Amino acid sequence: LLSDGSAMSWGWNNDGALGLNSSDKDDISGVFCDPTLVTCLPLDVDCIHISAGARHSVFIGSNDHVWLCGSNKHGQLGNLSLFSIEKGTTIYCSSWFTFLISHRI
């Protein structure tokens, strides 16, 4: 996560886990050894939080929307729809699951 609100990712991109958009997913599968700009968020939205699992990543944008990408083999991406969260929500990924923690009591 960079100070200008952009994000970089690297590693294994099979299933699109790095958040790199492409019209042809085969063009961007494989290993990225160098930091690469995450392009799954709209240009007018800053990334404010990132969490990554074994084959998926989750990004929270400055507009309080959540973007999930990568493998959903074990349901770790939920229902794949864009959704909003409360301010102050924290998101965590482990190898095969994702959870959000709301700090509201």
Short mmCIF file of C-alpha atoms in Angstrom, two decimals:
data_model
loop_
_atom_site.label_atom_id
_atom_site.label_comp_id
_atom_site.label_asym_id
_atom_site.label_seq_id
_atom_site.Cartn_x
_atom_site.Cartn_y
_atom_site.Cartn_z
CA LEU A 1 0.00 0.00 0.00
CA LEU A 2 1.56 3.29 -1.12
CA SER A 3 1.11 6.78 0.30
CA ASP A 4 -0.72 7.95 -2.85
CA GLY A 5 -3.53 5.40 -2.31
CA SER A 6 -2.31 2.94 -4.92
CA ALA A 7 -1.28 -0.62 -4.17
CA MET A 8 1.35 -2.97 -5.51
CA SER A 9 1.30 -6.75 -5.49
CA TRP A 10 3.62 -9.57 -6.46
CA GLY A 11 3.73 -13.33 -6.20
CA TRP A 12 1.60 -16.04 -7.77
CA ASN A 13 -1.26 -14.58 -9.82
CA ASN A 14 -3.16 -17.73 -10.77
CA ASP A 15 -6.91 -17.11 -10.40
CA GLY A 16 -6.21 -13.35 -10.45
CA ALA A 17 -5.19 -13.18 -6.79
CA LEU A 18 -2.94 -10.13 -7.29
CA GLY A 19 -5.75 -7.80 -8.39
CA LEU A 20 -4.44 -7.26 -11.91
CA ASN A 21 -7.13 -6.60 -14.51
CA SER A 22 -6.81 -8.02 -18.01
CA SER A 23 -9.20 -8.80 -20.82
CA ASP A 24 -7.40 -12.13 -21.19
CA LYS A 25 -6.64 -13.75 -17.81
CA ASP A 26 -4.17 -16.17 -19.42
CA ASP A 27 -1.93 -13.20 -20.21
CA ILE A 28 -1.41 -12.42 -16.53
CA SER A 29 -1.30 -15.80 -14.80
CA GLY A 30 1.91 -17.05 -13.27
CA VAL A 31 4.52 -15.49 -11.01
CA PHE A 32 5.23 -11.76 -10.73
CA CYS A 33 8.59 -11.24 -8.98
CA ASP A 34 8.54 -7.44 -9.21
CA PRO A 35 5.94 -5.19 -7.54
CA THR A 36 3.10 -4.57 -10.02
CA LEU A 37 0.36 -1.95 -9.80
CA VAL A 38 -2.98 -3.34 -8.57
CA THR A 39 -5.61 -2.39 -11.15
CA CYS A 40 -8.83 -3.94 -9.83
CA LEU A 41 -9.94 -0.71 -8.08
CA PRO A 42 -11.40 2.24 -10.01
CA LEU A 43 -8.89 5.02 -10.73
CA ASP A 44 -10.80 7.52 -8.55
CA VAL A 45 -10.71 5.26 -5.46
CA ASP A 46 -7.73 5.04 -3.10
CA CYS A 47 -6.85 1.71 -1.54
CA ILE A 48 -6.85 2.02 2.26
CA HIS A 49 -6.41 -1.60 3.41
CA ILE A 50 -5.19 -4.88 1.90
CA SER A 51 -5.22 -8.44 3.14
CA ALA A 52 -4.13 -11.56 1.28
CA GLY A 53 -4.67 -15.28 1.60
CA ALA A 54 -3.03 -18.20 -0.17
CA ARG A 55 -4.90 -17.64 -3.45
CA HIS A 56 -7.01 -14.53 -2.90
CA SER A 57 -6.72 -10.86 -1.96
CA VAL A 58 -9.11 -8.30 -0.51
CA PHE A 59 -8.87 -4.54 -0.98
CA ILE A 60 -10.84 -1.85 0.88
CA GLY A 61 -11.30 1.37 -1.05
CA SER A 62 -11.64 4.93 0.24
CA ASN A 63 -15.32 4.76 -0.78
CA ASP A 64 -15.87 1.94 1.77
CA HIS A 65 -16.33 -0.69 -0.93
CA VAL A 66 -14.58 -4.04 -0.82
CA TRP A 67 -12.95 -5.70 -3.84
CA LEU A 68 -12.21 -9.42 -3.67
CA CYS A 69 -10.15 -11.26 -6.25
CA GLY A 70 -8.58 -14.65 -6.76
CA SER A 71 -9.79 -18.17 -6.11
CA ASN A 72 -13.22 -18.77 -4.62
CA LYS A 73 -12.78 -22.55 -4.47
CA HIS A 74 -13.52 -22.63 -0.73
CA GLY A 75 -15.97 -19.70 -0.71
CA GLN A 76 -13.35 -17.28 0.59
CA LEU A 77 -14.62 -14.51 -1.73
CA GLY A 78 -18.21 -14.84 -0.56
CA ASN A 79 -20.84 -14.20 -3.21
CA LEU A 80 -18.52 -12.13 -5.49
CA SER A 81 -20.68 -9.00 -5.37
CA LEU A 82 -19.36 -5.53 -4.58
CA PHE A 83 -20.52 -4.41 -1.15
CA SER A 84 -20.06 -1.53 1.27
CA ILE A 85 -18.76 -1.70 4.82
CA GLU A 86 -18.85 0.53 7.89
CA LYS A 87 -15.93 2.90 8.45
CA GLY A 88 -13.39 1.35 10.79
CA THR A 89 -14.03 -2.20 9.59
CA THR A 90 -10.92 -4.35 9.50
CA ILE A 91 -10.49 -7.22 7.09
CA TYR A 92 -8.29 -10.30 7.48
CA CYS A 93 -7.44 -13.19 5.20
CA SER A 94 -5.96 -16.54 6.03
CA SER A 95 -5.05 -19.25 3.56
CA TRP A 96 -8.63 -20.32 2.84
CA PHE A 97 -10.99 -17.80 4.46
CA THR A 98 -11.74 -14.09 4.79
CA PHE A 99 -13.43 -12.20 7.60
CA LEU A 100 -14.36 -8.61 8.37
CA ILE A 101 -14.45 -7.14 11.86
CA SER A 102 -16.72 -4.19 12.54
CA HIS A 103 -15.62 -2.07 15.48
CA ARG A 104 -19.16 -0.86 16.15
CA ILE A 105 -20.66 -2.04 19.44
#
